[in-house]
JSON list of C-alpha atoms in Angstrom, two decimals:
[
{"chain": "A", "resi": 1, "resn": "MET", "atom": "CA", "xyz": [86.98, 86.37, 114.65]},
{"chain": "A", "resi": 2, "resn": "THR", "atom": "CA", "xyz": [88.11, 84.01, 111.94]},
{"chain": "A", "resi": 3, "resn": "LEU", "atom": "CA", "xyz": [91.48, 82.33, 111.92]},
{"chain": "A", "resi": 4, "resn": "LEU", "atom": "CA", "xyz": [92.33, 84.18, 108.70]},
{"chain": "A", "resi": 5, "resn": "ALA", "atom": "CA", "xyz": [91.57, 87.55, 110.32]},
{"chain": "A", "resi": 6, "resn": "ARG", "atom": "CA", "xyz": [93.74, 86.67, 113.31]},
{"chain": "A", "resi": 7, "resn": "LEU", "atom": "CA", "xyz": [96.58, 85.58, 111.03]},
{"chain": "A", "resi": 8, "resn": "LEU", "atom": "CA", "xyz": [96.33, 88.77, 108.96]},
{"chain": "A", "resi": 9, "resn": "ARG", "atom": "CA", "xyz": [96.38, 90.96, 112.04]},
{"chain": "A", "resi": 10, "resn": "GLY", "atom": "CA", "xyz": [99.20, 89.01, 113.63]},
{"chain": "A", "resi": 11, "resn": "LEU", "atom": "CA", "xyz": [101.35, 89.11, 110.50]},
{"chain": "A", "resi": 12, "resn": "ALA", "atom": "CA", "xyz": [100.62, 92.81, 109.97]},
{"chain": "A", "resi": 13, "resn": "LEU", "atom": "CA", "xyz": [101.60, 93.53, 113.57]},
{"chain": "A", "resi": 14, "resn": "LEU", "atom": "CA", "xyz": [104.77, 91.46, 113.22]},
{"chain": "A", "resi": 15, "resn": "LEU", "atom": "CA", "xyz": [105.86, 93.15, 110.00]},
{"chain": "A", "resi": 16, "resn": "LEU", "atom": "CA", "xyz": [105.05, 96.62, 111.35]},
{"chain": "A", "resi": 17, "resn": "ALA", "atom": "CA", "xyz": [107.04, 95.80, 114.49]},
{"chain": "A", "resi": 18, "resn": "LEU", "atom": "CA", "xyz": [110.02, 94.65, 112.42]},
{"chain": "A", "resi": 19, "resn": "ALA", "atom": "CA", "xyz": [109.86, 97.77, 110.22]},
{"chain": "A", "resi": 20, "resn": "ALA", "atom": "CA", "xyz": [109.53, 100.05, 113.24]},
{"chain": "A", "resi": 21, "resn": "GLY", "atom": "CA", "xyz": [112.48, 98.34, 114.89]},
{"chain": "A", "resi": 22, "resn": "PHE", "atom": "CA", "xyz": [114.56, 98.63, 111.73]},
{"chain": "A", "resi": 23, "resn": "PHE", "atom": "CA", "xyz": [113.94, 102.37, 111.47]},
{"chain": "A", "resi": 24, "resn": "TYR", "atom": "CA", "xyz": [114.38, 102.79, 115.24]},
{"chain": "A", "resi": 25, "resn": "ALA", "atom": "CA", "xyz": [117.83, 101.17, 115.10]},
{"chain": "A", "resi": 26, "resn": "TYR", "atom": "CA", "xyz": [118.96, 103.73, 112.53]},
{"chain": "A", "resi": 27, "resn": "SER", "atom": "CA", "xyz": [117.50, 106.56, 114.56]},
{"chain": "A", "resi": 28, "resn": "CYS", "atom": "CA", "xyz": [119.16, 105.62, 117.83]},
{"chain": "A", "resi": 29, "resn": "CYS", "atom": "CA", "xyz": [122.48, 104.01, 116.93]},
{"chain": "A", "resi": 30, "resn": "VAL", "atom": "CA", "xyz": [123.41, 103.14, 113.33]},
{"chain": "A", "resi": 31, "resn": "VAL", "atom": "CA", "xyz": [123.79, 106.69, 112.02]},
{"chain": "A", "resi": 32, "resn": "TRP", "atom": "CA", "xyz": [125.29, 107.82, 115.32]},
{"chain": "A", "resi": 33, "resn": "GLY", "atom": "CA", "xyz": [127.83, 105.01, 115.02]},
{"chain": "A", "resi": 34, "resn": "LEU", "atom": "CA", "xyz": [128.66, 106.12, 111.49]},
{"chain": "A", "resi": 35, "resn": "ASP", "atom": "CA", "xyz": [129.02, 109.69, 112.80]},
{"chain": "A", "resi": 36, "resn": "ASP", "atom": "CA", "xyz": [131.70, 108.34, 115.15]},
{"chain": "A", "resi": 37, "resn": "THR", "atom": "CA", "xyz": [133.86, 107.17, 112.23]},
{"chain": "A", "resi": 38, "resn": "PRO", "atom": "CA", "xyz": [135.90, 109.23, 109.78]},
{"chain": "A", "resi": 39, "resn": "PRO", "atom": "CA", "xyz": [133.44, 110.85, 107.32]},
{"chain": "A", "resi": 40, "resn": "ALA", "atom": "CA", "xyz": [134.83, 109.11, 104.21]},
{"chain": "A", "resi": 41, "resn": "ALA", "atom": "CA", "xyz": [134.48, 105.76, 106.01]},
{"chain": "A", "resi": 42, "resn": "ALA", "atom": "CA", "xyz": [130.93, 106.67, 107.09]},
{"chain": "A", "resi": 43, "resn": "ILE", "atom": "CA", "xyz": [130.01, 107.41, 103.47]},
{"chain": "A", "resi": 44, "resn": "GLU", "atom": "CA", "xyz": [131.49, 104.13, 102.27]},
{"chain": "A", "resi": 45, "resn": "ALA", "atom": "CA", "xyz": [129.79, 102.21, 105.08]},
{"chain": "A", "resi": 46, "resn": "MET", "atom": "CA", "xyz": [126.41, 103.77, 104.29]},
{"chain": "A", "resi": 47, "resn": "GLN", "atom": "CA", "xyz": [126.92, 102.96, 100.61]},
{"chain": "A", "resi": 48, "resn": "GLY", "atom": "CA", "xyz": [127.49, 99.34, 101.62]},
{"chain": "A", "resi": 49, "resn": "ILE", "atom": "CA", "xyz": [124.44, 99.33, 103.87]},
{"chain": "A", "resi": 50, "resn": "ASN", "atom": "CA", "xyz": [122.30, 100.77, 101.08]},
{"chain": "A", "resi": 51, "resn": "ARG", "atom": "CA", "xyz": [123.48, 98.03, 98.72]},
{"chain": "A", "resi": 52, "resn": "ALA", "atom": "CA", "xyz": [122.94, 95.30, 101.31]},
{"chain": "A", "resi": 53, "resn": "VAL", "atom": "CA", "xyz": [119.44, 96.41, 102.31]},
{"chain": "A", "resi": 54, "resn": "ARG", "atom": "CA", "xyz": [118.12, 95.47, 98.88]},
{"chain": "A", "resi": 55, "resn": "ASN", "atom": "CA", "xyz": [117.49, 91.86, 99.84]},
{"chain": "A", "resi": 56, "resn": "PRO", "atom": "CA", "xyz": [114.46, 89.54, 100.04]},
{"chain": "A", "resi": 57, "resn": "ILE", "atom": "CA", "xyz": [114.24, 89.62, 103.83]},
{"chain": "A", "resi": 58, "resn": "PHE", "atom": "CA", "xyz": [114.03, 93.40, 104.01]},
{"chain": "A", "resi": 59, "resn": "ALA", "atom": "CA", "xyz": [111.70, 93.50, 100.99]},
{"chain": "A", "resi": 60, "resn": "LEU", "atom": "CA", "xyz": [109.31, 91.06, 102.67]},
{"chain": "A", "resi": 61, "resn": "VAL", "atom": "CA", "xyz": [109.12, 93.23, 105.79]},
{"chain": "A", "resi": 62, "resn": "PHE", "atom": "CA", "xyz": [109.06, 96.63, 104.11]},
{"chain": "A", "resi": 63, "resn": "PHE", "atom": "CA", "xyz": [106.76, 95.83, 101.18]},
{"chain": "A", "resi": 64, "resn": "GLY", "atom": "CA", "xyz": [104.76, 93.14, 103.00]},
{"chain": "A", "resi": 65, "resn": "ALA", "atom": "CA", "xyz": [103.77, 95.38, 105.92]},
{"chain": "A", "resi": 66, "resn": "LEU", "atom": "CA", "xyz": [101.73, 97.66, 103.66]},
{"chain": "A", "resi": 67, "resn": "PRO", "atom": "CA", "xyz": [99.28, 95.19, 102.08]},
{"chain": "A", "resi": 68, "resn": "LEU", "atom": "CA", "xyz": [99.05, 93.13, 105.27]},
{"chain": "A", "resi": 69, "resn": "THR", "atom": "CA", "xyz": [98.19, 96.25, 107.27]},
{"chain": "A", "resi": 70, "resn": "ALA", "atom": "CA", "xyz": [95.50, 97.13, 104.72]},
{"chain": "A", "resi": 71, "resn": "LEU", "atom": "CA", "xyz": [94.12, 93.58, 104.76]},
{"chain": "A", "resi": 72, "resn": "ALA", "atom": "CA", "xyz": [94.22, 93.53, 108.55]},
{"chain": "A", "resi": 73, "resn": "CYS", "atom": "CA", "xyz": [92.27, 96.78, 108.62]},
{"chain": "A", "resi": 74, "resn": "LEU", "atom": "CA", "xyz": [89.70, 95.29, 106.23]},
{"chain": "A", "resi": 75, "resn": "SER", "atom": "CA", "xyz": [89.40, 92.16, 108.40]},
{"chain": "A", "resi": 76, "resn": "PHE", "atom": "CA", "xyz": [87.48, 94.03, 111.11]},
{"chain": "A", "resi": 77, "resn": "ARG", "atom": "CA", "xyz": [83.76, 93.34, 110.93]},
{"chain": "A", "resi": 78, "resn": "PRO", "atom": "CA", "xyz": [81.75, 96.53, 110.42]},
{"chain": "A", "resi": 79, "resn": "TRP", "atom": "CA", "xyz": [79.64, 95.96, 113.54]},
{"chain": "A", "resi": 80, "resn": "ARG", "atom": "CA", "xyz": [82.80, 95.47, 115.60]},
{"chain": "A", "resi": 81, "resn": "LEU", "atom": "CA", "xyz": [84.38, 98.68, 114.41]},
{"chain": "A", "resi": 82, "resn": "ARG", "atom": "CA", "xyz": [84.05, 101.00, 117.39]},
{"chain": "A", "resi": 83, "resn": "ALA", "atom": "CA", "xyz": [86.94, 103.22, 116.36]},
{"chain": "A", "resi": 84, "resn": "PRO", "atom": "CA", "xyz": [87.42, 103.17, 112.57]},
{"chain": "A", "resi": 85, "resn": "GLY", "atom": "CA", "xyz": [89.75, 106.15, 112.83]},
{"chain": "A", "resi": 86, "resn": "LEU", "atom": "CA", "xyz": [92.38, 103.95, 114.49]},
{"chain": "A", "resi": 87, "resn": "LEU", "atom": "CA", "xyz": [92.56, 101.71, 111.45]},
{"chain": "A", "resi": 88, "resn": "SER", "atom": "CA", "xyz": [92.52, 104.54, 108.93]},
{"chain": "A", "resi": 89, "resn": "LEU", "atom": "CA", "xyz": [95.28, 106.35, 110.77]},
{"chain": "A", "resi": 90, "resn": "ALA", "atom": "CA", "xyz": [97.32, 103.15, 111.14]},
{"chain": "A", "resi": 91, "resn": "ALA", "atom": "CA", "xyz": [97.12, 102.51, 107.39]},
{"chain": "A", "resi": 92, "resn": "LEU", "atom": "CA", "xyz": [97.90, 106.14, 106.56]},
{"chain": "A", "resi": 93, "resn": "LEU", "atom": "CA", "xyz": [100.93, 106.17, 108.85]},
{"chain": "A", "resi": 94, "resn": "ALA", "atom": "CA", "xyz": [102.20, 102.84, 107.54]},
{"chain": "A", "resi": 95, "resn": "TYR", "atom": "CA", "xyz": [101.84, 103.91, 103.92]},
{"chain": "A", "resi": 96, "resn": "GLY", "atom": "CA", "xyz": [102.54, 107.64, 104.01]},
{"chain": "A", "resi": 97, "resn": "GLY", "atom": "CA", "xyz": [105.00, 107.72, 106.85]},
{"chain": "A", "resi": 98, "resn": "THR", "atom": "CA", "xyz": [107.15, 104.80, 105.80]},
{"chain": "A", "resi": 99, "resn": "PHE", "atom": "CA", "xyz": [106.66, 103.95, 102.13]},
{"chain": "A", "resi": 100, "resn": "ILE", "atom": "CA", "xyz": [106.19, 107.44, 100.69]},
{"chain": "A", "resi": 101, "resn": "VAL", "atom": "CA", "xyz": [108.92, 108.99, 102.86]},
{"chain": "A", "resi": 102, "resn": "THR", "atom": "CA", "xyz": [111.27, 106.21, 101.79]},
{"chain": "A", "resi": 103, "resn": "ALA", "atom": "CA", "xyz": [110.42, 106.51, 98.10]},
{"chain": "A", "resi": 104, "resn": "ALA", "atom": "CA", "xyz": [110.37, 110.31, 97.98]},
{"chain": "A", "resi": 105, "resn": "ILE", "atom": "CA", "xyz": [113.28, 111.14, 100.28]},
{"chain": "A", "resi": 106, "resn": "HIS", "atom": "CA", "xyz": [115.51, 108.23, 101.26]},
{"chain": "A", "resi": 107, "resn": "VAL", "atom": "CA", "xyz": [115.77, 106.45, 97.92]},
{"chain": "A", "resi": 108, "resn": "PRO", "atom": "CA", "xyz": [116.86, 109.58, 96.00]},
{"chain": "A", "resi": 109, "resn": "MET", "atom": "CA", "xyz": [119.32, 110.49, 98.75]},
{"chain": "A", "resi": 110, "resn": "ASN", "atom": "CA", "xyz": [120.73, 106.96, 98.77]},
{"chain": "A", "resi": 111, "resn": "GLN", "atom": "CA", "xyz": [121.03, 106.95, 94.98]},
{"chain": "A", "resi": 112, "resn": "ALA", "atom": "CA", "xyz": [122.93, 110.25, 95.07]},
{"chain": "A", "resi": 113, "resn": "LEU", "atom": "CA", "xyz": [125.23, 108.89, 97.78]},
{"chain": "A", "resi": 114, "resn": "ALA", "atom": "CA", "xyz": [125.87, 105.71, 95.77]},
{"chain": "A", "resi": 115, "resn": "VAL", "atom": "CA", "xyz": [127.86, 107.59, 93.13]},
{"chain": "A", "resi": 116, "resn": "VAL", "atom": "CA", "xyz": [130.01, 109.55, 95.59]},
{"chain": "A", "resi": 117, "resn": "ASP", "atom": "CA", "xyz": [133.71, 108.65, 95.53]},
{"chain": "A", "resi": 118, "resn": "ALA", "atom": "CA", "xyz": [134.35, 109.18, 99.24]},
{"chain": "A", "resi": 119, "resn": "PRO", "atom": "CA", "xyz": [138.17, 108.98, 99.17]},
{"chain": "A", "resi": 120, "resn": "ALA", "atom": "CA", "xyz": [138.31, 111.60, 96.39]},
{"chain": "A", "resi": 121, "resn": "LEU", "atom": "CA", "xyz": [136.11, 114.16, 98.18]},
{"chain": "A", "resi": 122, "resn": "ALA", "atom": "CA", "xyz": [137.72, 117.46, 99.10]},
{"chain": "A", "resi": 123, "resn": "ASP", "atom": "CA", "xyz": [135.54, 117.73, 102.21]},
{"chain": "A", "resi": 124, "resn": "PRO", "atom": "CA", "xyz": [134.06, 114.36, 103.18]},
{"chain": "A", "resi": 125, "resn": "ALA", "atom": "CA", "xyz": [132.83, 115.77, 106.51]},
{"chain": "A", "resi": 126, "resn": "ALA", "atom": "CA", "xyz": [130.65, 118.33, 104.75]},
{"chain": "A", "resi": 127, "resn": "ALA", "atom": "CA", "xyz": [129.37, 115.71, 102.31]},
{"chain": "A", "resi": 128, "resn": "TRP", "atom": "CA", "xyz": [128.52, 113.33, 105.15]},
{"chain": "A", "resi": 129, "resn": "ARG", "atom": "CA", "xyz": [126.70, 116.02, 107.15]},
{"chain": "A", "resi": 130, "resn": "ALA", "atom": "CA", "xyz": [124.75, 117.13, 104.06]},
{"chain": "A", "resi": 131, "resn": "TYR", "atom": "CA", "xyz": [123.57, 113.55, 103.64]},
{"chain": "A", "resi": 132, "resn": "ALA", "atom": "CA", "xyz": [123.29, 112.23, 107.19]},
{"chain": "A", "resi": 133, "resn": "ASP", "atom": "CA", "xyz": [121.47, 115.11, 108.87]},
{"chain": "A", "resi": 134, "resn": "PRO", "atom": "CA", "xyz": [118.38, 115.22, 106.60]},
{"chain": "A", "resi": 135, "resn": "TRP", "atom": "CA", "xyz": [118.46, 111.45, 106.13]},
{"chain": "A", "resi": 136, "resn": "LEU", "atom": "CA", "xyz": [118.33, 110.91, 109.88]},
{"chain": "A", "resi": 137, "resn": "LEU", "atom": "CA", "xyz": [115.63, 113.54, 110.43]},
{"chain": "A", "resi": 138, "resn": "TRP", "atom": "CA", "xyz": [113.37, 111.83, 107.89]},
{"chain": "A", "resi": 139, "resn": "ASN", "atom": "CA", "xyz": [114.25, 108.44, 109.33]},
{"chain": "A", "resi": 140, "resn": "HIS", "atom": "CA", "xyz": [112.95, 109.67, 112.69]},
{"chain": "A", "resi": 141, "resn": "VAL", "atom": "CA", "xyz": [109.67, 110.38, 110.86]},
{"chain": "A", "resi": 142, "resn": "ARG", "atom": "CA", "xyz": [109.64, 106.83, 109.44]},
{"chain": "A", "resi": 143, "resn": "ALA", "atom": "CA", "xyz": [110.40, 105.31, 112.84]},
{"chain": "A", "resi": 144, "resn": "ALA", "atom": "CA", "xyz": [107.69, 107.33, 114.55]},
{"chain": "A", "resi": 145, "resn": "CYS", "atom": "CA", "xyz": [105.10, 106.57, 111.86]},
{"chain": "A", "resi": 146, "resn": "ALA", "atom": "CA", "xyz": [105.82, 102.85, 111.80]},
{"chain": "A", "resi": 147, "resn": "THR", "atom": "CA", "xyz": [105.69, 102.71, 115.60]},
{"chain": "A", "resi": 148, "resn": "LEU", "atom": "CA", "xyz": [102.44, 104.67, 115.78]},
{"chain": "A", "resi": 149, "resn": "ALA", "atom": "CA", "xyz": [100.89, 102.48, 113.05]},
{"chain": "A", "resi": 150, "resn": "LEU", "atom": "CA", "xyz": [101.89, 99.42, 115.06]},
{"chain": "A", "resi": 151, "resn": "VAL", "atom": "CA", "xyz": [100.40, 100.83, 118.27]},
{"chain": "A", "resi": 152, "resn": "LEU", "atom": "CA", "xyz": [97.15, 101.88, 116.56]},
{"chain": "A", "resi": 153, "resn": "LEU", "atom": "CA", "xyz": [96.67, 98.53, 114.83]},
{"chain": "A", "resi": 154, "resn": "ALA", "atom": "CA", "xyz": [97.40, 96.70, 118.08]},
{"chain": "A", "resi": 155, "resn": "LEU", "atom": "CA", "xyz": [94.96, 98.96, 119.95]},
{"chain": "A", "resi": 156, "resn": "ALA", "atom": "CA", "xyz": [92.27, 98.39, 117.33]},
{"chain": "A", "resi": 157, "resn": "ALA", "atom": "CA", "xyz": [92.84, 94.63, 117.51]},
{"chain": "A", "resi": 158, "resn": "TRP", "atom": "CA", "xyz": [92.64, 94.74, 121.29]},
{"chain": "A", "resi": 159, "resn": "LEU", "atom": "CA", "xyz": [89.50, 96.90, 121.31]},
{"chain": "A", "resi": 160, "resn": "HIS", "atom": "CA", "xyz": [87.78, 94.69, 118.75]},
{"chain": "A", "resi": 161, "resn": "ARG", "atom": "CA", "xyz": [88.81, 91.26, 119.97]},
{"chain": "A", "resi": 162, "resn": "GLY", "atom": "CA", "xyz": [86.21, 88.55, 120.27]},
{"chain": "A", "resi": 163, "resn": "GLY", "atom": "CA", "xyz": [83.42, 87.60, 117.96]},
{"chain": "A", "resi": 164, "resn": "ALA", "atom": "CA", "xyz": [80.09, 88.67, 119.41]},
{"chain": "A", "resi": 165, "resn": "PRO", "atom": "CA", "xyz": [78.46, 91.93, 118.26]},
{"chain": "A", "resi": 166, "resn": "PRO", "atom": "CA", "xyz": [78.02, 94.66, 120.83]},
{"chain": "A", "resi": 167, "resn": "SER", "atom": "CA", "xyz": [74.73, 94.41, 122.75]},
{"chain": "A", "resi": 168, "resn": "GLY", "atom": "CA", "xyz": [71.78, 95.28, 120.57]},
{"chain": "A", "resi": 169, "resn": "GLY", "atom": "CA", "xyz": [73.72, 94.56, 117.35]},
{"chain": "A", "resi": 170, "resn": "THR", "atom": "CA", "xyz": [73.25, 91.74, 114.93]},
{"chain": "A", "resi": 171, "resn": "ALA", "atom": "CA", "xyz": [75.75, 89.53, 113.23]}
]
């Protein structure tokens, strides 16, 4: 395996791990913590989080994981590919389960929440529940997909480590 292939796989695994951990944190504590605050405060806090997440560090992880995962998948030599389904599924989960879910569901929900005037709401609890419940459900999907993509890419890398072709194969 070339140094470039190892670097691609390592960086893809790192970025997938960071993305999975980011989504996991929301699934297991951030939204629950916001649920434990007054609803108007939860809305305002989530608005602040949504503004703050648009930063270069998050962008590097979120947008960098996709092309690096694809490049890592392409870095496997055809004769070493004993389980191509692992790589295809990893790429599909990384792209469909994180990027598309974010773009199609979370971004529109976050944009709608951004214009809410929480202190002026007649029923901030109902507004928070209407936002937080589906947001969290779809975040669980993102967390699971990013984690599964990470596991599958790691498994593929582990199964296909080394540089010699399987017996009877040629380089």
